[in-house]
Coordinates of C-alpha atoms in Angstrom, one line a residue:
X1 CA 7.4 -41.9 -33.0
X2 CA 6.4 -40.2 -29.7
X3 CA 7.7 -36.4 -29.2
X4 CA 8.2 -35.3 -25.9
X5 CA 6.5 -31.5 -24.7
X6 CA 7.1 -29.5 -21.5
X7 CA 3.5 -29.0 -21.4
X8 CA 0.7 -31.0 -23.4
X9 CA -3.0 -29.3 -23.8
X10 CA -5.7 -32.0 -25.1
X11 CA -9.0 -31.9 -26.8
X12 CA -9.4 -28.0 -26.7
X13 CA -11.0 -25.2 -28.8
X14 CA -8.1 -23.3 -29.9
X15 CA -8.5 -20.0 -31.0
X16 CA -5.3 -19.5 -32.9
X17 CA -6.0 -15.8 -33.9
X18 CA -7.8 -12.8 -33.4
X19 CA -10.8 -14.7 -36.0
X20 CA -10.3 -18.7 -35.3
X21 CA -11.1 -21.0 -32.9
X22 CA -11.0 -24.6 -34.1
X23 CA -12.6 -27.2 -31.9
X24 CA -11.0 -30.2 -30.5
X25 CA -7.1 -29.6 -31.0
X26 CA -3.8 -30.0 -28.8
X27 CA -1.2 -27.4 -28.5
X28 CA 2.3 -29.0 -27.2
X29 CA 4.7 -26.4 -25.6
X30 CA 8.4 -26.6 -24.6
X31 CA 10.9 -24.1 -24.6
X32 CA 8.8 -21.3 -24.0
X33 CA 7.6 -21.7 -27.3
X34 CA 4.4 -23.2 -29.0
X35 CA 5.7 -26.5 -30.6
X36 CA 2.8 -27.6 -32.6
X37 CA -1.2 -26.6 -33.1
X38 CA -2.7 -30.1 -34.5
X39 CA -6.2 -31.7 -34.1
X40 CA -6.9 -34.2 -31.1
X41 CA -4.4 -37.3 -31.2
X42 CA -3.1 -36.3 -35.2
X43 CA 0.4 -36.6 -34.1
X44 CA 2.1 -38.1 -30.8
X45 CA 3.2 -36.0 -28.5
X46 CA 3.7 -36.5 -24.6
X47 CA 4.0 -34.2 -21.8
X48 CA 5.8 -34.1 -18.7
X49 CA 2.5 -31.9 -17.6
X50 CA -1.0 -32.1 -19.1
X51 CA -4.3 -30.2 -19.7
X52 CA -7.2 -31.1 -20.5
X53 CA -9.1 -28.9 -23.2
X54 CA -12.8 -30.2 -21.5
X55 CA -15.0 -27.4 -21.1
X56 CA -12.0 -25.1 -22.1
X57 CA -11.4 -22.4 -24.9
X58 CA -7.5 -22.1 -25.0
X59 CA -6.7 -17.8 -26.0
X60 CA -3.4 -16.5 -26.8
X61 CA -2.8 -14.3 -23.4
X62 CA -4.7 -10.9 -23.0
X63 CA -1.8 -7.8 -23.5
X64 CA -2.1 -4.3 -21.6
X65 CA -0.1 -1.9 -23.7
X66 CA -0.5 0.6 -20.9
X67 CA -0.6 0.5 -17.0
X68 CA 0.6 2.4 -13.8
X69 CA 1.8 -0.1 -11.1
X70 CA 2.4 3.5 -9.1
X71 CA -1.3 3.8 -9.1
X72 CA -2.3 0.4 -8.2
X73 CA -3.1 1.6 -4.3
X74 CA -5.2 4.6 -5.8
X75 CA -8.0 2.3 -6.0
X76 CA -11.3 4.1 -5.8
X77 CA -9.6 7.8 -5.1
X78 CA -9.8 8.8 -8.6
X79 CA -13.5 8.1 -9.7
X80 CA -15.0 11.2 -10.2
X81 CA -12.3 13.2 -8.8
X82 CA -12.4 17.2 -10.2
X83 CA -9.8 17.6 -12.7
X84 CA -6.8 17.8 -13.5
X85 CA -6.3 14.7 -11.5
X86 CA -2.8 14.3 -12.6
X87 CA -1.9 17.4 -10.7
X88 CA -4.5 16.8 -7.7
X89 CA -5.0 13.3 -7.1
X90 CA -1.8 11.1 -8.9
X91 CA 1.0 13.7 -9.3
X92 CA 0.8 14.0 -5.2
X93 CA 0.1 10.5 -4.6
X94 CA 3.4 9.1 -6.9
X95 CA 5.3 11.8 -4.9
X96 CA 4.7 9.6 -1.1
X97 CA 5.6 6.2 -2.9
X98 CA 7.9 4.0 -0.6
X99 CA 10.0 0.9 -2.0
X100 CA 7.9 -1.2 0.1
X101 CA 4.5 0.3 -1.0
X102 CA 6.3 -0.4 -4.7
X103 CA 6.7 -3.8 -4.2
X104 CA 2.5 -4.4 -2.6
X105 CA 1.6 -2.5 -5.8
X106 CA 3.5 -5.0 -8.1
X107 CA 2.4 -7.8 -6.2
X108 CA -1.2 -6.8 -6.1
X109 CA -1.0 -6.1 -9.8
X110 CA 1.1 -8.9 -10.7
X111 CA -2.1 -10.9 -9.0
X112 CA -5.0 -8.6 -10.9
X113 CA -3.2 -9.3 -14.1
X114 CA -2.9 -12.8 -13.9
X115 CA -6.4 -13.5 -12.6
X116 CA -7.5 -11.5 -15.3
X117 CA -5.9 -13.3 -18.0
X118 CA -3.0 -10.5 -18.5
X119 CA -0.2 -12.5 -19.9
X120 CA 2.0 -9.9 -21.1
X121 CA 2.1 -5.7 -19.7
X122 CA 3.9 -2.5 -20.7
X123 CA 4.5 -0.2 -17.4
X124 CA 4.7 3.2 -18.0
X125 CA 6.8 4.8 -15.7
X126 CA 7.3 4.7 -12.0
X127 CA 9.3 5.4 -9.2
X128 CA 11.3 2.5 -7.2
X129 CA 10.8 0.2 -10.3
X130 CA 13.4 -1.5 -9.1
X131 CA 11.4 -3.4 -6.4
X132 CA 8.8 -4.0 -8.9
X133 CA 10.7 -5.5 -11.5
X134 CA 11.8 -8.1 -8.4
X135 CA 8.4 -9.2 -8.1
X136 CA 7.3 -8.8 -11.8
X137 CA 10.5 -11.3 -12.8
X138 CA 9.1 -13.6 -10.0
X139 CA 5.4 -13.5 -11.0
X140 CA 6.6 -14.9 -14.9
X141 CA 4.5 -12.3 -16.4
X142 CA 6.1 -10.6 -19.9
X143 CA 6.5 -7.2 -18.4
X144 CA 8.3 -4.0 -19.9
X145 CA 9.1 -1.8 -17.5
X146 CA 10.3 2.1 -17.5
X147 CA 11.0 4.9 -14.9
X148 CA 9.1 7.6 -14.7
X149 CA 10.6 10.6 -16.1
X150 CA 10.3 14.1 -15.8
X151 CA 12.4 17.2 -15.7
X152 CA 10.1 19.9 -15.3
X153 CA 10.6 22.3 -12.3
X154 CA 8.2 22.6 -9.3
X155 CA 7.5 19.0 -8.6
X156 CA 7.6 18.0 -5.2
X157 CA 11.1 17.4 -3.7
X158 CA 10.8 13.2 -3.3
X159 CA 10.5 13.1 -7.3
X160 CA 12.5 16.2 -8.3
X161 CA 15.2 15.7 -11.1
X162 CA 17.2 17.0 -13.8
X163 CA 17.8 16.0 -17.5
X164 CA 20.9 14.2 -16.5
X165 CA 19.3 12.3 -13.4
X166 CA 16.2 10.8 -15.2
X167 CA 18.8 9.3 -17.7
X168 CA 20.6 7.8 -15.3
X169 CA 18.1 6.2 -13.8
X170 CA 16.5 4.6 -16.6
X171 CA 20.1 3.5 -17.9
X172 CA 20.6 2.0 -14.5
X173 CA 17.2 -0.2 -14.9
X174 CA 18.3 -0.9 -18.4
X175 CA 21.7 -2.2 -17.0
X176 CA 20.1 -4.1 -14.4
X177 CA 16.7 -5.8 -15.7
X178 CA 16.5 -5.5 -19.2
X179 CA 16.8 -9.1 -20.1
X180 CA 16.1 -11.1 -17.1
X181 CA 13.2 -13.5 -17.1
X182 CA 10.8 -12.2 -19.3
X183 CA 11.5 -8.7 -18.6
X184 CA 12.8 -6.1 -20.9
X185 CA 12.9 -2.3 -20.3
X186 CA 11.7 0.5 -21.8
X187 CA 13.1 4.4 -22.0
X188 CA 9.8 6.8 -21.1
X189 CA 9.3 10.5 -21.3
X190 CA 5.9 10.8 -18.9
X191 CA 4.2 13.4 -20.2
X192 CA 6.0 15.8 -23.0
X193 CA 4.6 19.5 -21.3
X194 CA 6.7 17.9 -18.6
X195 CA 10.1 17.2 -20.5
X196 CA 12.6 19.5 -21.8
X197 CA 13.2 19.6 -25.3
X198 CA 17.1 18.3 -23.7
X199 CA 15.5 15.4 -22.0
X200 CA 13.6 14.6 -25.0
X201 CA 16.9 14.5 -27.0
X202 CA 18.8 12.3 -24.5
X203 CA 16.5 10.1 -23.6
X204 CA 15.9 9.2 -27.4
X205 CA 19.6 9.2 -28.4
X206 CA 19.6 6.6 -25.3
X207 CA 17.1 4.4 -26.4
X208 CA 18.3 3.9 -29.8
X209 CA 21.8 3.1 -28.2
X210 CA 20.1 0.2 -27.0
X211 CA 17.7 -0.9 -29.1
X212 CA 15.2 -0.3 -26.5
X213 CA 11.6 1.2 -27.2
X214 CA 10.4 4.7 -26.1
X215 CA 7.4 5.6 -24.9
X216 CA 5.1 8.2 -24.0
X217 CA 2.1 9.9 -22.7
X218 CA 1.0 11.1 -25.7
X219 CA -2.6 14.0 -27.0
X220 CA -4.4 12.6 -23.9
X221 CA -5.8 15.8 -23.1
X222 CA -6.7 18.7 -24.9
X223 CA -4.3 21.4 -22.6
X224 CA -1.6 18.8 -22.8
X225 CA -2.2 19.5 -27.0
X226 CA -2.4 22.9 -26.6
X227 CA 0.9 23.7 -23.8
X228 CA 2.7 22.2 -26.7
X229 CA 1.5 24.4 -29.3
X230 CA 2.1 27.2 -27.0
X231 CA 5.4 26.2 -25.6
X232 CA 6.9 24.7 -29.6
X233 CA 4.4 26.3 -31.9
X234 CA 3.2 23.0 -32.9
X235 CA 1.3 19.8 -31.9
X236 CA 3.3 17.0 -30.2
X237 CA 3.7 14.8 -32.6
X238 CA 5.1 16.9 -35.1
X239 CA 7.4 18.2 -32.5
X240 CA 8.6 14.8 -32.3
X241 CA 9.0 14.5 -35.5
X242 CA 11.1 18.0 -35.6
X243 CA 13.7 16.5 -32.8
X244 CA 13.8 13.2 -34.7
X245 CA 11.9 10.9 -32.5
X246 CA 9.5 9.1 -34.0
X247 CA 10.4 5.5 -35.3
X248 CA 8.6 2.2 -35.2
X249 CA 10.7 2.1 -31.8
X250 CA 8.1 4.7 -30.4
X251 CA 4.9 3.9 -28.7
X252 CA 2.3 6.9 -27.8
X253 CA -0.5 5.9 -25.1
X254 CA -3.7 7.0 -25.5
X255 CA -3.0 9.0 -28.8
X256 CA -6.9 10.4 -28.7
X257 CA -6.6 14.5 -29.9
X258 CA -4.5 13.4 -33.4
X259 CA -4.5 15.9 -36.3
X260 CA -4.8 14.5 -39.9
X261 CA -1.4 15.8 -40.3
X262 CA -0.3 13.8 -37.1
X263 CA -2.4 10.5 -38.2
X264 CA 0.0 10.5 -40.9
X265 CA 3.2 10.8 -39.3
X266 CA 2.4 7.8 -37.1
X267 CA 1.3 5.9 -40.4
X268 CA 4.4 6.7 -42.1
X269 CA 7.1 6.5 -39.3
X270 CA 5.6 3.0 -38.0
X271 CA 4.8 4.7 -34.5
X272 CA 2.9 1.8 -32.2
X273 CA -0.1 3.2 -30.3
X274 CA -2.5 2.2 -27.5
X275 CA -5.5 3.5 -26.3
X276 CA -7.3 3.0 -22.6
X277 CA -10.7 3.1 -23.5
X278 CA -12.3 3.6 -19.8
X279 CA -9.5 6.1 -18.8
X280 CA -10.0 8.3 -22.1
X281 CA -13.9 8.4 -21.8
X282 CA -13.7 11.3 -20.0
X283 CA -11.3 12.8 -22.4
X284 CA -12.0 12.1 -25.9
X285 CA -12.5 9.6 -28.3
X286 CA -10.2 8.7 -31.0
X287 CA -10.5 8.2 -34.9
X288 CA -9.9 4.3 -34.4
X289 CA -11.7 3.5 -37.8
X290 CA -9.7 5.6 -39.7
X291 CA -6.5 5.0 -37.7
X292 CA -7.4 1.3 -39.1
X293 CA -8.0 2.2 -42.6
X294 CA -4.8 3.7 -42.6
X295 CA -3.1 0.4 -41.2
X296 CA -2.4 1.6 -37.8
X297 CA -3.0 -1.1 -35.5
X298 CA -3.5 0.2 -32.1
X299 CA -3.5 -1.8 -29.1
X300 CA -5.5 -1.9 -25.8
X301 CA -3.9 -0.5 -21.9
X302 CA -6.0 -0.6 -18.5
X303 CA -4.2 2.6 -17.6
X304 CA -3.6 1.3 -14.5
X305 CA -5.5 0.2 -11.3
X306 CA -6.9 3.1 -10.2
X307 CA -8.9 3.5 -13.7
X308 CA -11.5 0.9 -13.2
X309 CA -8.9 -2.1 -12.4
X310 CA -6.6 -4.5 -14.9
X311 CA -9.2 -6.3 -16.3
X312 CA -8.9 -5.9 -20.5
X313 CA -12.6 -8.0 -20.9
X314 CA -13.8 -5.0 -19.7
X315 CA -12.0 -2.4 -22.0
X316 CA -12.6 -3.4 -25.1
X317 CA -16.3 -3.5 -24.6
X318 CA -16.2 -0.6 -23.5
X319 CA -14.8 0.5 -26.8
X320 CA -16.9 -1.3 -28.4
X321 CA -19.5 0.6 -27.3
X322 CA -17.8 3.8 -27.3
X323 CA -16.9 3.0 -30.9
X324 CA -20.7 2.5 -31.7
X325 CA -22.3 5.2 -30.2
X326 CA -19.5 7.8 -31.6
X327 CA -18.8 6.7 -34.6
X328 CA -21.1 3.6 -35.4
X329 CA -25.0 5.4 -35.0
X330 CA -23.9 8.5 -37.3
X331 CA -22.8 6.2 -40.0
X332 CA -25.5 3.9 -39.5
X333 CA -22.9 0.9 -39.0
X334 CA -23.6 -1.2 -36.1
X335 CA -20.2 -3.2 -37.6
X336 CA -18.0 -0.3 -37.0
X337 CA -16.1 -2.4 -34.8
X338 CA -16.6 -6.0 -34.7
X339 CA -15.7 -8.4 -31.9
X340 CA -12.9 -10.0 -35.0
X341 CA -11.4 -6.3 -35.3
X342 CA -11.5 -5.5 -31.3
X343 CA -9.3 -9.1 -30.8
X344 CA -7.5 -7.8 -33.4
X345 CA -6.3 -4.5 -31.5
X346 CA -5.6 -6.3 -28.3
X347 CA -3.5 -9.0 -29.7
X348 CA -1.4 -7.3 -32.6
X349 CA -1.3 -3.8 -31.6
X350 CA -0.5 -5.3 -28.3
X351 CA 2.4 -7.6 -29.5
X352 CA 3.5 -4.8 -31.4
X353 CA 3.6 -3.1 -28.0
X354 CA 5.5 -5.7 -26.4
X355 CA 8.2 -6.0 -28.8
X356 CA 7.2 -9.0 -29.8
X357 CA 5.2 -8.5 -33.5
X358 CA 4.3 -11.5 -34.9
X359 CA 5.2 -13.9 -32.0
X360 CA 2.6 -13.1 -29.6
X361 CA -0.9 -13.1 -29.8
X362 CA -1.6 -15.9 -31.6
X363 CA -1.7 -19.6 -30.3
X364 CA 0.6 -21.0 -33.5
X365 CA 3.9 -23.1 -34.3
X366 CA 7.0 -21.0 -33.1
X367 CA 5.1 -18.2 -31.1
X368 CA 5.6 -17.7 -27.4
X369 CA 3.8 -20.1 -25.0
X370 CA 1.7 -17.1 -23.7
X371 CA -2.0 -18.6 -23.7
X372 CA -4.7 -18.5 -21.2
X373 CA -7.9 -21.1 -20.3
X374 CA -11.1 -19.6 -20.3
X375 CA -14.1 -22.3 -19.2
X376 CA -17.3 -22.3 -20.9
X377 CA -19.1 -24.4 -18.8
X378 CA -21.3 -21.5 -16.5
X379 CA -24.4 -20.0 -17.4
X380 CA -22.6 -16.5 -18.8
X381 CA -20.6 -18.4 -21.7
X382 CA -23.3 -21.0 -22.8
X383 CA -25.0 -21.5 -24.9
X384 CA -23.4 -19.7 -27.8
X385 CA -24.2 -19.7 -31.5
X386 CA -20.7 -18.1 -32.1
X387 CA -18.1 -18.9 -28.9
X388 CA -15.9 -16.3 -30.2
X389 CA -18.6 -13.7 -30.5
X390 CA -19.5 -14.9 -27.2
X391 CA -16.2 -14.6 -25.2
X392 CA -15.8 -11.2 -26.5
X393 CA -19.4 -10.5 -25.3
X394 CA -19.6 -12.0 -22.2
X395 CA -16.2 -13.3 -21.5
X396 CA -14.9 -12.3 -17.6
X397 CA -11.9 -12.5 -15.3
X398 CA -13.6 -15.1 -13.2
X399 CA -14.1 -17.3 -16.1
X400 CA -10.0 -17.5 -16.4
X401 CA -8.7 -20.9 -15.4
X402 CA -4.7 -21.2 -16.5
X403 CA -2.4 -19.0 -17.3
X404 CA 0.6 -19.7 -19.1
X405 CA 3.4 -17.1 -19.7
X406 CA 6.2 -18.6 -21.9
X407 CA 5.3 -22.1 -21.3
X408 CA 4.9 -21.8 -17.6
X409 CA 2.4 -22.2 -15.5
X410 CA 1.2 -19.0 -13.4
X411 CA -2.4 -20.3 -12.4
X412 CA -3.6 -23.5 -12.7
X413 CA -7.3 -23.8 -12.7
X414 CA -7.9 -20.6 -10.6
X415 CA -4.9 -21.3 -8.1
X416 CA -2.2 -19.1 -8.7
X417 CA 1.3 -20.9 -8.5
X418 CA 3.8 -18.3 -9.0
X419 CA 3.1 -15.7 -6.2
X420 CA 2.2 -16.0 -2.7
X421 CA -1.4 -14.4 -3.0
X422 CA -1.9 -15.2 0.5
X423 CA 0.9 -12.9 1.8
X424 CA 0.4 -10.5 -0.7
X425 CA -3.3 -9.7 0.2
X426 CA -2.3 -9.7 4.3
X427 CA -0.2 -7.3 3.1
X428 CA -2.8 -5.1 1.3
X429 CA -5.3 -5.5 4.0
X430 CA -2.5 -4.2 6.6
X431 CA -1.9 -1.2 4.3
X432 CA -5.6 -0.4 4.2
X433 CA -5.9 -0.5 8.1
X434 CA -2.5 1.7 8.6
X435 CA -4.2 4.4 5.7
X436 CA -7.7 4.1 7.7

């Protein structure tokens, strides 16, 4: 008997998990689910759309943990920038936001991302996230979005809040979008030398109200680590764990500067983590290996646009070779972080960070539909003695065909269906001639 599919891939290599990929294979999808992972023609299936698997490796969808639609018009004002650029460069720049220059910045990441095989994102906090959310919804992208919020006095007059404002602003976003399409939204503190210990407190107690997750800039920098000692007499994360905070509803980007003592909190209160490998360069490197032996599972974030662009391919070779140089040549392991473990980050630590453990990133009966198309035809991806080695290795954005967020289509071999790029880049081309 035939069984009918929204959407029918034939004939591909699958790569099911973070360590498969199984030649010649069709996935059928309906429902915004994965209905079945079987070899070529096994079972009868027919779809009221088709792909063909020639020439294609079929992913689960890349997942940034961590990014800054704020910053997506900061391109190429931040490289090499004298620090702190939070206060000089980002701080000021967040502070001019507009809701129209809010809506180019989603719509320019919304593109990035899905030309890049980004099929599922965690925003970190803006301003005006109302107008992204609009376009996020419409792109079809699995977004989780937050407001940016801070309490801490002296910042400039267009962002300026209390405790009580900041709350009502991210309940309002809650109210509004968590829910709708494949949105959800998040509670945020941005940064905690920025939060009062009474914004800490609200904002948590609303979260779990909800349900929702909270999330945070967390030991980025070593005087963010140290304000906190000198303003609680400890380091953040156990002053989290002092105002009851930490939960496996608690993710902490970047997490670099941990303390064995604060390793062990996140192992044992179940806290999800994300690092941004080119971002942090510049600011540490984290204990990933032991994070790992410990069973913590972090994921991977861009940290935005104006940090060397969307695209993951390139992050986690970079910390791959971060990884290496740091903690690989000492130990004289040149395995210290294989391509296997590095898929591993981005697709469970990023699920994890999406909410969505166990149902995304992987390309199995009953998981979301969120896969992408990557061709191995050109030059850069053949031939290959090990195609997942490979794709990690060489793998690209321009080597992205479809992409395919809860059984839609958002790009179908390179054309993107679900936005108006055209419009959206006149748009950005227009801002860069008003800023010139």
């Amino acid at each position: 008997m035939v069984k009918e599919c929204e959407l029918l891939i034939q004939d591909a290599a699958v790569m099911t998990d973070y360590q498969t990929i199984r030649k010649g294979m069709d996935v059928a999808v309906g429902d915004g689910k994965i209905l079945a992972v079987f070899p070529h023609g096994e079972e009868e299936w027919e779809g009221k759309e088709t792909l063909s698997g020639k020439d294609r490796v079929f992913m689960p969808g890349l997942i940034d943990s961590h990014m800054h639609t704020g910053q997506q018009l900061l391109k190429g004002l931040v490289l090499d920038a004298r620090p702190v650029i939070w206060t000089r460069v980002m701080l000021p720049f967040e502070s001019t936001l507009t809701p129209e220059r809010m809506k180019l910045s989603a719509g320019l990441a919304a593109l990035e991302m899905i030309r890049c095989g980004t099929t599922g994102f965690v925003e970190s906090g803006s301003y005006f996230m109302e107008e992204a959310a609009a376009v996020y919804e419409k792109s079809g992208l699995r977004g989780r979005l937050s407001c940016s919020t801070m309490d801490e006095p002296g910042l400039p007059p267009s962002i300026a809040m209390d405790g009580e404002e900041a709350v009502r602003r991210m309940d309002r976003l809650y109210e509004d979008w968590n829910g709708r399409g494949n949105l959800k939204v998040y509670y945020s503190l941005r940064a905690l030398n920025s939060c009062s210990s009474r914004l800490v407190a609200m904002t948590a107690e609303h979260a779990a109200e909800r349900g929702a997750i909270l999330q945070a800039h967390m030991n980025e920098y070593q005087g963010e680590v140290e304000g906190m000692i000198r303003r609680e007499g400890m380091r953040p994360y156990e002053y989290l764990e002092q105002m009851g905070v930490l939960s496996d509803r608690f993710l902490g980007a970047h997490s670099l500067l941990l303390s064995d003592r604060e390793k062990e909190l996140v192992r044992d209160r179940g806290v999800i983590l994300c690092h941004c490998p080119f971002s942090n360069c510049g600011k540490g490197v984290p204990e990933t290996p032991k994070l790992l032996e410990m069973g913590v599972v972090p994921g991977f974030g861009s940290d935005g646009a104006a940090h060397g662009g969307l695209s993951l391919w390139n992050e986690m070779r970079i910390f791959r070779s971060v990884m290496n140089i740091f903690w690989g040549v000492p130990a004289k392991n040149p395995a210290v972080m294989p391509a296997e473990t590095l898929f591993r980050m981005m697709y469970e630590g990023g699920a994890k960070a999406l909410d969505e453990d166990g149902l995304c990133g992987k390309i199995q009966a009953g998981c979301r539909a969120d896969l992408i198309s990557v061709d191995v035809s050109g030059p850069r991806l053949m031939p290959s003695g090990n195609l997942l080695h490979t794709l990690f290795e060489c793998g690209e954005a321009g080597d992205v065909r479809d992409v395919i967020t809860a059984g839609r289509l958002l790009m179908r071999d390179g054309e993107i269906l679900s936005l108006d790029e055209e419009k959206i880049l006149w748009e950005a081309r227009a801002y860069m001639e008003r800023r010139a």
